[in-house]
PDB file of C-alpha atoms and ligand atoms in Angstrom:
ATOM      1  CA  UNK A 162       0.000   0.000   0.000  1.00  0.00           C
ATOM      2  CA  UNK A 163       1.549   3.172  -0.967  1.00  0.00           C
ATOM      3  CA  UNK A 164       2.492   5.405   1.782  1.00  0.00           C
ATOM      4  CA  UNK A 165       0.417   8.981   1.880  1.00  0.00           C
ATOM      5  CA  UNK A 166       1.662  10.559   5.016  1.00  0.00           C
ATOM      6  CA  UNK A 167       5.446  10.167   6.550  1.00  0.00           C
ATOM      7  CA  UNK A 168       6.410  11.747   9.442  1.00  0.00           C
ATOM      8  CA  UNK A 169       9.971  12.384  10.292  1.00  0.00           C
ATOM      9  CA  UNK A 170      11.508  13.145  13.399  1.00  0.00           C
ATOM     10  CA  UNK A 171       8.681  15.030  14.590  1.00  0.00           C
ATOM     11  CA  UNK A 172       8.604  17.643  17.371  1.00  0.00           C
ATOM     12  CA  UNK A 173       5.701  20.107  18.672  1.00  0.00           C
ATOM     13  CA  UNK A 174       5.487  22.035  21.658  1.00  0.00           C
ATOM     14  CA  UNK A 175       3.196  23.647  24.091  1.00  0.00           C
ATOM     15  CA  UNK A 176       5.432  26.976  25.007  1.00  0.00           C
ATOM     16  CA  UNK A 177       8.296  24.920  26.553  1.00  0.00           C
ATOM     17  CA  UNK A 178       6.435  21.883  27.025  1.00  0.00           C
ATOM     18  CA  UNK A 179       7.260  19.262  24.681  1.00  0.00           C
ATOM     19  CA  UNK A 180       4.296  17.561  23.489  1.00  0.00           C
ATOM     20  CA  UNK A 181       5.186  15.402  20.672  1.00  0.00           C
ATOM     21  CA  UNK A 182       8.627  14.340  20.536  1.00  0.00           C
ATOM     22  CA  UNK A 183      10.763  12.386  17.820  1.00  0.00           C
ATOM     23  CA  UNK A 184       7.747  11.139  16.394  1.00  0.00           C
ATOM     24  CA  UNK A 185       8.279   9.504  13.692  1.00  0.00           C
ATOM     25  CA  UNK A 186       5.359   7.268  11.652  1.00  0.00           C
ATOM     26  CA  UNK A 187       4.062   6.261   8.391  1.00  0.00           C
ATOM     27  CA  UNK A 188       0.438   6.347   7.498  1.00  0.00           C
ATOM     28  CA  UNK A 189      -0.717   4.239   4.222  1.00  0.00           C
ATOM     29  CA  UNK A 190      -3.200   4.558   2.161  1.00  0.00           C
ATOM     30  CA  UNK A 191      -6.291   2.063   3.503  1.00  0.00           C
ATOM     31  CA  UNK A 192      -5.023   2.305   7.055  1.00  0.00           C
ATOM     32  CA  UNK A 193      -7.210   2.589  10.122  1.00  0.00           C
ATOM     33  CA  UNK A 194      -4.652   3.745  12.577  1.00  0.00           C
ATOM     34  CA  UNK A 195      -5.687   4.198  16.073  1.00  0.00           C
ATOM     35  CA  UNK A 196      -3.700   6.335  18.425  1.00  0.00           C
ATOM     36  CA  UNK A 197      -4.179   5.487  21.856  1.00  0.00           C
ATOM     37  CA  UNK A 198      -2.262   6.288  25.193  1.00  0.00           C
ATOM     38  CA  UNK A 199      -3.058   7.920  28.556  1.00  0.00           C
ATOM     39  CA  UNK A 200      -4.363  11.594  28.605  1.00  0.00           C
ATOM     40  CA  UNK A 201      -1.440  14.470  27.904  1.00  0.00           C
ATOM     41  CA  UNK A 202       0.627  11.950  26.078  1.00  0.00           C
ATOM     42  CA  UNK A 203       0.287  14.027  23.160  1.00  0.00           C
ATOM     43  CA  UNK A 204      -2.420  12.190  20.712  1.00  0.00           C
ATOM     44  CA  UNK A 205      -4.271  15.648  20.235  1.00  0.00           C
ATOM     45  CA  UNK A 206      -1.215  17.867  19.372  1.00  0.00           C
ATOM     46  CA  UNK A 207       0.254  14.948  16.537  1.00  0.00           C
ATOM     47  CA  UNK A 208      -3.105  15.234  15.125  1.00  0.00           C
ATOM     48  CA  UNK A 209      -3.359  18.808  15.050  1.00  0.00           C
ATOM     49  CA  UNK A 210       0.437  19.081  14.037  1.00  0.00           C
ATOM     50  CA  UNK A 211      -0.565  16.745  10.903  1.00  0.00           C
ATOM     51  CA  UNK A 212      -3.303  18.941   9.900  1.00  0.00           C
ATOM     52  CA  UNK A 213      -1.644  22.168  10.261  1.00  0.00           C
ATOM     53  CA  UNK A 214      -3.670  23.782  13.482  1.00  0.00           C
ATOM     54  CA  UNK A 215      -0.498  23.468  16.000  1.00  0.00           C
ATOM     55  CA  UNK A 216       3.162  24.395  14.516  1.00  0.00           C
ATOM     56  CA  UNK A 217       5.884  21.838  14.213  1.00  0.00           C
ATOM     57  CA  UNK A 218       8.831  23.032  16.176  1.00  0.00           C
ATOM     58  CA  UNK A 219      11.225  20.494  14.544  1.00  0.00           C
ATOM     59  CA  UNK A 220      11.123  17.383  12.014  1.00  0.00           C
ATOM     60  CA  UNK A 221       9.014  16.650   8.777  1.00  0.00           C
ATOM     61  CA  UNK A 222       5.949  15.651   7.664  1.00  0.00           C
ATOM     62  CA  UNK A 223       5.154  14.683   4.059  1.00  0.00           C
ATOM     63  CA  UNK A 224       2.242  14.001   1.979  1.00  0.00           C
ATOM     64  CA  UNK A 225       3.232  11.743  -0.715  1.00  0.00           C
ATOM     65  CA  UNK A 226       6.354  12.992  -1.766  1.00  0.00           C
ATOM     66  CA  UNK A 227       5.880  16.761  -0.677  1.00  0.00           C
ATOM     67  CA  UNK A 228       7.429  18.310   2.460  1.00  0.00           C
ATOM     68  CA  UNK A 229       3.864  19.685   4.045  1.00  0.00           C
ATOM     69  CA  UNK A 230       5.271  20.270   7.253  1.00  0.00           C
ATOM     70  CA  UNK A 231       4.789  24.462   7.190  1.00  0.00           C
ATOM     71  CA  UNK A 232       1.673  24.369   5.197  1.00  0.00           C
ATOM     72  CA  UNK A 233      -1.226  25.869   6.351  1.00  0.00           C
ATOM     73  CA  UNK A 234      -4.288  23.980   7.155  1.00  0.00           C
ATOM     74  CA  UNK A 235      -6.667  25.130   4.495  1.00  0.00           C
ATOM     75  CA  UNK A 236      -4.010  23.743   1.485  1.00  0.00           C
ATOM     76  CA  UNK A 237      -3.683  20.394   3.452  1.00  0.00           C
ATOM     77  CA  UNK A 238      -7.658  20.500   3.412  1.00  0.00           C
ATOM     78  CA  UNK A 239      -7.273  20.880  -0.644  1.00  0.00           C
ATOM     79  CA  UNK A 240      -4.471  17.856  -0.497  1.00  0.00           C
ATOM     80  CA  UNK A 241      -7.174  15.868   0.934  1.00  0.00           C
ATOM     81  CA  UNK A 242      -6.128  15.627   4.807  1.00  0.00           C
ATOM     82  CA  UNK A 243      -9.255  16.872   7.132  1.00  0.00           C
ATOM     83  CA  UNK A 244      -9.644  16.758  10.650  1.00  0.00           C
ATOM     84  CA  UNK A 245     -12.357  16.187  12.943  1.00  0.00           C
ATOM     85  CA  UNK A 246     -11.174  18.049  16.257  1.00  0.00           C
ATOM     86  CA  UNK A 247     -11.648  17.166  19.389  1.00  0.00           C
ATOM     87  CA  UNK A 248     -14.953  18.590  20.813  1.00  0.00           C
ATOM     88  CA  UNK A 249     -16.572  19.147  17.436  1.00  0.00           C
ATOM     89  CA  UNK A 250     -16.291  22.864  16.950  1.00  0.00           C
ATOM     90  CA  UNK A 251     -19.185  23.339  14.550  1.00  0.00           C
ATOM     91  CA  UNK A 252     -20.880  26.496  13.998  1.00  0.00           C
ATOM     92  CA  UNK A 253     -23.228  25.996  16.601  1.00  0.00           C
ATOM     93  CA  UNK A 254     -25.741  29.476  15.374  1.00  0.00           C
ATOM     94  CA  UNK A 255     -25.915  27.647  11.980  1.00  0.00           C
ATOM     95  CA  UNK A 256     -27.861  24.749  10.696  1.00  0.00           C
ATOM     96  CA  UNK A 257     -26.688  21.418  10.164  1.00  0.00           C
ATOM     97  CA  UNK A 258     -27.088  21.893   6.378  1.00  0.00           C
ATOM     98  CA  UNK A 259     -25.153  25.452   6.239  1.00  0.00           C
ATOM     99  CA  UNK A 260     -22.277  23.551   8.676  1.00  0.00           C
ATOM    100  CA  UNK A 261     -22.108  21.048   5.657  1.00  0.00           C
ATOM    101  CA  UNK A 262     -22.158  22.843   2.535  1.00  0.00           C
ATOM    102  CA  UNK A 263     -19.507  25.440   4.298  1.00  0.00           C
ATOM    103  CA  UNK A 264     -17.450  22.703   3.889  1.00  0.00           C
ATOM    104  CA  UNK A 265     -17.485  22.075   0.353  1.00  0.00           C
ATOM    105  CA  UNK A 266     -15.625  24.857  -0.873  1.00  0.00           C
ATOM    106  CA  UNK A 267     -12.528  23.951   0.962  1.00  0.00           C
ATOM    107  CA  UNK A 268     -12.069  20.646  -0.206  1.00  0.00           C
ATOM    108  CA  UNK A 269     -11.796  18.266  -3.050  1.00  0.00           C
ATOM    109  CA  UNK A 270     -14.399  16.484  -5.434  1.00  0.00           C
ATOM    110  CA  UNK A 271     -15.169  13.407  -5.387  1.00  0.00           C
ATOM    111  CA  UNK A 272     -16.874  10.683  -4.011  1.00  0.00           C
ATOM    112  CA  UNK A 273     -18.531  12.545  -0.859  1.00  0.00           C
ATOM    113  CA  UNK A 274     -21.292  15.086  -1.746  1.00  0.00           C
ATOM    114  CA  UNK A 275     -24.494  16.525   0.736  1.00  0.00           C
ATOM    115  CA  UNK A 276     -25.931  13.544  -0.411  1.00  0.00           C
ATOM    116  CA  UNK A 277     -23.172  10.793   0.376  1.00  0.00           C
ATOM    117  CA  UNK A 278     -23.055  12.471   3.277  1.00  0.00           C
ATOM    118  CA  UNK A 279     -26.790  11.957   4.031  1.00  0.00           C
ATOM    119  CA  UNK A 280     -26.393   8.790   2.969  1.00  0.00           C
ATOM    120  CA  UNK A 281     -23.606   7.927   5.177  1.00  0.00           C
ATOM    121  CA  UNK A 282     -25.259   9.654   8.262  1.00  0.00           C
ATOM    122  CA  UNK A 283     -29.354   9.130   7.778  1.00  0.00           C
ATOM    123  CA  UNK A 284     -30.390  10.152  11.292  1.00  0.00           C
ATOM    124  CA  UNK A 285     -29.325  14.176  10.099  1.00  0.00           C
ATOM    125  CA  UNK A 286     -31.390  14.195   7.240  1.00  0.00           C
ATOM    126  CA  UNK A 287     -34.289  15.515   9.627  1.00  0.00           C
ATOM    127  CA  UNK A 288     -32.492  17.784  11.274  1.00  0.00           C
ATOM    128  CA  UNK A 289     -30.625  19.558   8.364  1.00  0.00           C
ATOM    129  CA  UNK A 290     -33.080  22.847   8.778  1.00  0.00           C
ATOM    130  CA  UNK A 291     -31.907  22.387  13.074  1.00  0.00           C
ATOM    131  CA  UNK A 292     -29.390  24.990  14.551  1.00  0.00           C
ATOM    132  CA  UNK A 293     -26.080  22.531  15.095  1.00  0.00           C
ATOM    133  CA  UNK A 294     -25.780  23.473  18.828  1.00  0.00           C
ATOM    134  CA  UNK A 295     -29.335  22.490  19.315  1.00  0.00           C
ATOM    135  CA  UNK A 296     -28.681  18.858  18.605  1.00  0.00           C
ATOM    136  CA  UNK A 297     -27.690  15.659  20.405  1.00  0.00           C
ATOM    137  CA  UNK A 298     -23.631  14.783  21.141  1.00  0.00           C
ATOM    138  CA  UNK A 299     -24.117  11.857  18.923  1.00  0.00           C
ATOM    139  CA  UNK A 300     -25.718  14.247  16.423  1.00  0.00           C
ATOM    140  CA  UNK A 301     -23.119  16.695  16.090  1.00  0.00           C
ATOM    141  CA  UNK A 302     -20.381  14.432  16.141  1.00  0.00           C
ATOM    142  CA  UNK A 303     -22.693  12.949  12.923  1.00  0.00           C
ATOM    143  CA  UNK A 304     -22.581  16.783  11.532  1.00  0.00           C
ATOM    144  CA  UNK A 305     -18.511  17.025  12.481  1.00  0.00           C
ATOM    145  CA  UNK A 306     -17.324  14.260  10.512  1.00  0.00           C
ATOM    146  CA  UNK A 307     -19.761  14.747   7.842  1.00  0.00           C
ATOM    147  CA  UNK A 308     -18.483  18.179   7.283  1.00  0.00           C
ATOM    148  CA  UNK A 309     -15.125  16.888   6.960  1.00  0.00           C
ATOM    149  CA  UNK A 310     -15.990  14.336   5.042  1.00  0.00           C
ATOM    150  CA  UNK A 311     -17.635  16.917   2.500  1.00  0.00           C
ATOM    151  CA  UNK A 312     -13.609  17.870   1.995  1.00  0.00           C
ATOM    152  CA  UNK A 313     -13.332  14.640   0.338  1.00  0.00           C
ATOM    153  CA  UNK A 314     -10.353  13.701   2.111  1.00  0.00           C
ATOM    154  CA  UNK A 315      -7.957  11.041   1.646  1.00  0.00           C
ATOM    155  CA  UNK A 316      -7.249  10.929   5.055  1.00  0.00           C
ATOM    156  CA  UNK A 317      -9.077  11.345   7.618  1.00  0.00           C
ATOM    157  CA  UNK A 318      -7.660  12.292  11.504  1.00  0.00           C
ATOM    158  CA  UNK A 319     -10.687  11.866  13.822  1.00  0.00           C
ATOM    159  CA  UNK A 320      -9.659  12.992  17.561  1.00  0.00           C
ATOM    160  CA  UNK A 321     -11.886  11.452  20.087  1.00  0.00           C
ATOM    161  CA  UNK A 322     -15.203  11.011  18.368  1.00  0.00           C
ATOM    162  CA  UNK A 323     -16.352   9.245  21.566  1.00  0.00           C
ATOM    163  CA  UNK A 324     -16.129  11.634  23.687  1.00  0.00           C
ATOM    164  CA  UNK A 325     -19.042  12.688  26.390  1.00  0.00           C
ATOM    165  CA  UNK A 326     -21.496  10.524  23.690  1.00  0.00           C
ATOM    166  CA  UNK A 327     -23.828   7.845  25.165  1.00  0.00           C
ATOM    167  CA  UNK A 328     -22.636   4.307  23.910  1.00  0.00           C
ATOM    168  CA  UNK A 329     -25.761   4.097  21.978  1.00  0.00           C
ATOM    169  CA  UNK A 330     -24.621   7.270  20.011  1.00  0.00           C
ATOM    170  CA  UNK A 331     -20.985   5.831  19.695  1.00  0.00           C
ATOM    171  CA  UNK A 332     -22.319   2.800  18.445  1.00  0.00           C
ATOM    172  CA  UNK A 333     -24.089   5.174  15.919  1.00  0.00           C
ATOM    173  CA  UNK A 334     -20.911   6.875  15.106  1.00  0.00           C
ATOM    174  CA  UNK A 335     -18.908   3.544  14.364  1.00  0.00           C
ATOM    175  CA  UNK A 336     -21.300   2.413  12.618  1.00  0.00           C
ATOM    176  CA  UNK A 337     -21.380   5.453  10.185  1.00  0.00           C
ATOM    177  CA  UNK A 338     -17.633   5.520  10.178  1.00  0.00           C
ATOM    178  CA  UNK A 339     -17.631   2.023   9.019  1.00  0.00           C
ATOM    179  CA  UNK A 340     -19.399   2.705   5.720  1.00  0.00           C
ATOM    180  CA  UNK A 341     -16.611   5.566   5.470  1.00  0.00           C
ATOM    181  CA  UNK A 342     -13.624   2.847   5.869  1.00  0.00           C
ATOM    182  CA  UNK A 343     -15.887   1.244   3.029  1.00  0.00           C
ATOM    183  CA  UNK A 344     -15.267   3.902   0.920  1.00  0.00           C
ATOM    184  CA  UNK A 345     -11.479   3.362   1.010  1.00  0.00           C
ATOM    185  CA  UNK A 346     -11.086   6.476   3.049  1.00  0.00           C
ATOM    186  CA  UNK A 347      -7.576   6.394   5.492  1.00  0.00           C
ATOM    187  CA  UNK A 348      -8.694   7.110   9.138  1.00  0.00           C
ATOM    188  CA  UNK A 349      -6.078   7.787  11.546  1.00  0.00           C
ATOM    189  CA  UNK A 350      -8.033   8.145  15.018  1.00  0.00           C
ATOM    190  CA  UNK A 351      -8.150   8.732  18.845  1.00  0.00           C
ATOM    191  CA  UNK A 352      -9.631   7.043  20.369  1.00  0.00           C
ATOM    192  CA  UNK A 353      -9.781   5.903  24.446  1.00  0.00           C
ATOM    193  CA  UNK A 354     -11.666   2.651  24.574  1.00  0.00           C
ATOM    194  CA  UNK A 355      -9.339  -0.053  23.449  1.00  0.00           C
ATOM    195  CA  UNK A 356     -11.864  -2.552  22.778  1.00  0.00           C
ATOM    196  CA  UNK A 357     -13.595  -0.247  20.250  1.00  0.00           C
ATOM    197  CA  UNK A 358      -9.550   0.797  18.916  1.00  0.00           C
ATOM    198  CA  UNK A 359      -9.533  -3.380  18.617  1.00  0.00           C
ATOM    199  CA  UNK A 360     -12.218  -3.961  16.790  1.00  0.00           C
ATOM    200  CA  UNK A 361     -11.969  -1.295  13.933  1.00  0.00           C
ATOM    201  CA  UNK A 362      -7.892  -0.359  13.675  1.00  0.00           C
ATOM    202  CA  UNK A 363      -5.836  -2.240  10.976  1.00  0.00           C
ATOM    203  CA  UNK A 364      -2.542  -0.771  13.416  1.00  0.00           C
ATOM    204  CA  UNK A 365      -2.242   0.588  17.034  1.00  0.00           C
ATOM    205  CA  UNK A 366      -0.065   3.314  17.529  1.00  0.00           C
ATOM    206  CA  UNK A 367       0.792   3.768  21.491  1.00  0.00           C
ATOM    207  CA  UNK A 368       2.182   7.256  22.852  1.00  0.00           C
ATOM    208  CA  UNK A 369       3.329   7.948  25.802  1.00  0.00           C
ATOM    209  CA  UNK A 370       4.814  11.593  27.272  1.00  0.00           C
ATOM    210  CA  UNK A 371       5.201  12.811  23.359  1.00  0.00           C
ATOM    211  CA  UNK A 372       6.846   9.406  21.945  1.00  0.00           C
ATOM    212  CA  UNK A 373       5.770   6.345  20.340  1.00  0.00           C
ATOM    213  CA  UNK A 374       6.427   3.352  22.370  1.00  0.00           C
ATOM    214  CA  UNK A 375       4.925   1.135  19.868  1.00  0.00           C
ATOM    215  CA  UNK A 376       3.320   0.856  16.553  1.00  0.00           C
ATOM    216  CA  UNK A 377       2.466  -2.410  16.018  1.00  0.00           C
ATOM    217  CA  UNK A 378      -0.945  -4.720  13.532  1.00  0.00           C
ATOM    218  CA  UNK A 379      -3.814  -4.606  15.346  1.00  0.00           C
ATOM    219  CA  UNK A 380      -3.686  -8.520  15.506  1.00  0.00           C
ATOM    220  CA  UNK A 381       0.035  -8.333  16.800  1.00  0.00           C
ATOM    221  CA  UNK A 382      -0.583  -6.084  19.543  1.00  0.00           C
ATOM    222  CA  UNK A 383      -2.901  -7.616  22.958  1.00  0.00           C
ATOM    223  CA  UNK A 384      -4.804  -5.618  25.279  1.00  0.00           C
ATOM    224  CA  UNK A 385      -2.624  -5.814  28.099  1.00  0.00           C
ATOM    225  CA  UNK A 386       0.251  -5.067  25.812  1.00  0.00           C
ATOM    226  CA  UNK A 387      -1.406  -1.817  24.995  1.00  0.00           C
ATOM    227  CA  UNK A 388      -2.275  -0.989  28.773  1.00  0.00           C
ATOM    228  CA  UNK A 389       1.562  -2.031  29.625  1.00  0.00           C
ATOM    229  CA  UNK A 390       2.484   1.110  27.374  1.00  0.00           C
ATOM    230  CA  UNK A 391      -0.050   3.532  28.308  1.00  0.00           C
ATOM    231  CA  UNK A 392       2.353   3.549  31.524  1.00  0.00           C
ATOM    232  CA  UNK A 393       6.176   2.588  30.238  1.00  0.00           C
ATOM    233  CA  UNK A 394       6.608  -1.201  30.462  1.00  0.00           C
ATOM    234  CA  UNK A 395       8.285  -0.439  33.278  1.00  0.00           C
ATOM    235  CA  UNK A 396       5.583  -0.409  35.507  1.00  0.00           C
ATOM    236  CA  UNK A 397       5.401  -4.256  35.813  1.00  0.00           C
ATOM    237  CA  UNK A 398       1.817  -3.635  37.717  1.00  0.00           C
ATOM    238  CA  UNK A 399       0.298  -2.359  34.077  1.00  0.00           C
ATOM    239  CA  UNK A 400       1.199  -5.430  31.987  1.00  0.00           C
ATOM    240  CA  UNK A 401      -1.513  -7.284  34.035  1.00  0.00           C
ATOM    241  CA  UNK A 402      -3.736  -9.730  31.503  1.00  0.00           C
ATOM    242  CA  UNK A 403      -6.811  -8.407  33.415  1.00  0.00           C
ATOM    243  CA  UNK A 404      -5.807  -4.599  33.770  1.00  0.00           C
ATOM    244  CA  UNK A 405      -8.089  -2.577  31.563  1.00  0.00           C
ATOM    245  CA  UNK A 406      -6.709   0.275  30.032  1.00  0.00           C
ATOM    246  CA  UNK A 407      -9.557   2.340  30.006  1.00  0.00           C
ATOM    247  CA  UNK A 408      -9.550   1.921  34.162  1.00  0.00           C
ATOM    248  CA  UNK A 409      -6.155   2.868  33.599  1.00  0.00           C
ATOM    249  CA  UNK A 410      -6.241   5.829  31.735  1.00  0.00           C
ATOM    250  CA  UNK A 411      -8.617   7.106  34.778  1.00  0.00           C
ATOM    251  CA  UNK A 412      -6.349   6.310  37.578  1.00  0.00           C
ATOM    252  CA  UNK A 413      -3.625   8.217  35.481  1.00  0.00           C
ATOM    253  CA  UNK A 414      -5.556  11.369  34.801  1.00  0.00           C
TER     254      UNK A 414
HETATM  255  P1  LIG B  86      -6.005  13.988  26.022  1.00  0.00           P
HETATM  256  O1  LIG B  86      -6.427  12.568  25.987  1.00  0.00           O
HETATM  257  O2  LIG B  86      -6.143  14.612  27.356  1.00  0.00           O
HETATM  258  O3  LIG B  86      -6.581  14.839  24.919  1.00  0.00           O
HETATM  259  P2  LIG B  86      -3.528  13.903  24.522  1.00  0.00           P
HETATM  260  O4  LIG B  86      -2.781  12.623  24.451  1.00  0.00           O
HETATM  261  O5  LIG B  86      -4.340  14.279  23.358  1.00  0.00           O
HETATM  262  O6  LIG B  86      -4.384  13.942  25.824  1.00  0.00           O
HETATM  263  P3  LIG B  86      -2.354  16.508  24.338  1.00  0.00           P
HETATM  264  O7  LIG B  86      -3.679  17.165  24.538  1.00  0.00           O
HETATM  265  O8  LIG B  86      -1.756  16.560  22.992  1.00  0.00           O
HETATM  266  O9  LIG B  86      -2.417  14.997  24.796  1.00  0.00           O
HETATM  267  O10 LIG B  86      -1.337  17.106  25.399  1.00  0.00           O
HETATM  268  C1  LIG B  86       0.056  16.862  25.378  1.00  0.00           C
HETATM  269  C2  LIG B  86       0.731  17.738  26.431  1.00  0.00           C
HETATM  270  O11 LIG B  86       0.588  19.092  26.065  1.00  0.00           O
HETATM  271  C3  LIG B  86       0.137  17.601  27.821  1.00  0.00           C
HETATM  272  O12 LIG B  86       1.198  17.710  28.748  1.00  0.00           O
HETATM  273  C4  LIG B  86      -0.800  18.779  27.924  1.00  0.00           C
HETATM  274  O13 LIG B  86      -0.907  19.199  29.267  1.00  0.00           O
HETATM  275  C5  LIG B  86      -0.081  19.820  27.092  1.00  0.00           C
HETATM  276  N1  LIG B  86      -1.030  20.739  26.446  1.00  0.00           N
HETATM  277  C6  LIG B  86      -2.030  20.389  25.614  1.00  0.00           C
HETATM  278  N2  LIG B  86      -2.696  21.485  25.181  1.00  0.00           N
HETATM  279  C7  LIG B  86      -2.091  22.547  25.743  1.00  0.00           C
HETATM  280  C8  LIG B  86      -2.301  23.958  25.695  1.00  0.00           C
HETATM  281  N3  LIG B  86      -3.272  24.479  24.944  1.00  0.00           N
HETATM  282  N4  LIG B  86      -1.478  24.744  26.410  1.00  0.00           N
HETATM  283  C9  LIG B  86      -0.487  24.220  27.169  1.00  0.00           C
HETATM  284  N5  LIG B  86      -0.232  22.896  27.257  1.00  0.00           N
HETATM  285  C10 LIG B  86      -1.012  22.069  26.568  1.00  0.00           C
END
């Protein structure tokens, strides 16, 4: 599979605090590539480093064969490399239909129109006259990707669609988001509950304090591997079989 994003040496920063450091990864094209690791370890600023929001302070990251690493978001958008940020962010005074179609303009054609989208997400199709901060979690996240999705992108970096939904309206979400993987569309996501990240990644990606610890198949990687490295392996206590890492990632925060 040919590679579309490599990232080299990678280094972003909060002020002084280093939040991504030496990262250094290669995303293909048909990859669903879950980050995961415990809360500050940094998942948030790669993915916002990739798509141009947060500045790289150091280190490279290329799209196909071109050095993108100091190009601003919008031109990534038009490369095809959209992200769905973490908490949404839609325009919540405008409808659902106006937070899609604003979309178009920035990205790509192809595949994904207001009507894919529909497709893709039927439970907005009655709301698409419905102020966006009037609507359920689960809905908005629903409007979020869609609107990104509207970019036609050829990858996809979804931070934390789960987050404050009910699991009925993750469930939802997945389930849309499986029709998008479908489609052939490269998702590199966060996402916190590793038995979701085991059923729908291809490869796990585990971070911890700014650096990858390991990046490993899905199928190659257990769960209690995965927990071991949400803490360094050297905290013996974490490699437990039964430790769940989404118990862990509580104690930790
Ligand atoms: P979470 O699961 O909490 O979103 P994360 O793995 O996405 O965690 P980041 O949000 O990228 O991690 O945070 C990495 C580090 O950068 C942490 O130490 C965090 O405290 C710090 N940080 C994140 N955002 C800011 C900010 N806006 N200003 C200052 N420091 C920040």
């Amino acid at each position: 599979m040919s590679v579309l994003l490599s990232i080299d040496n990678l280094n972003a920063h909060h002020g002084q605090l280093p939040a991504v450091r030496n990262v250094s990864l290669q995303v293909r094209q048909g990859d669903i590539l879950a980050l995961v690791g415990a809360n500050g370890a940094g998942k948030t600023t790669l993915l916002r480093t990739l798509a141009g929001a947060h500045r790289a302070s150091s280190g490279t990251v290329r799209w196909e064969d071109v050095d993108i690493t100091h190009l601003p978001a919008h031109q990534r958008v038009s490369e095809g490399l959209a992200l769905v940020p973490e908490g949404r962010r839609l325009f919540a005074g405008m409808t659902v239909r106006e937070n899609l179609l604003v979309a178009r303009a920035a990205g790509r054609r192809g595949q994904w129109s207001f009507d894919t989208v529909l497709d893709a997400f039927p439970q907005l199709a009655p709301k698409l006259n419905a102020k966006a901060g009037e609507l359920s979690g689960g809905q908005q996240q629903a409007v979020a990707i869609g609107r990104a999705l509207m970019t036609n992108p050829r990858v996809l970096l979804l931070d934390e669609v789960s987050l404050g939904l009910s699991p009925l309206a993750v469930q939802g979400v997945y389930d849309a988001l499986r029709g998008v993987m479908g489609q052939g569309t490269t998702l590199v996501l966060v996402e916190q509950d590793l038995q979701r990240v085991q059923a729908v990644a291809s490869r796990i990606v585990c971070m911890l304090e700014g650096r990858v610890v390991a990046d490993a198949p899905a199928d190659q990687l257990t769960r209690a591997q995965i927990t071991a490295h949400y803490f360094g392996a050297q905290r013996p206590e974490a490699a437990q079989p039964n430790h769940h890492a989404h118990d862990a990632h509580k104690e930790a925060a």
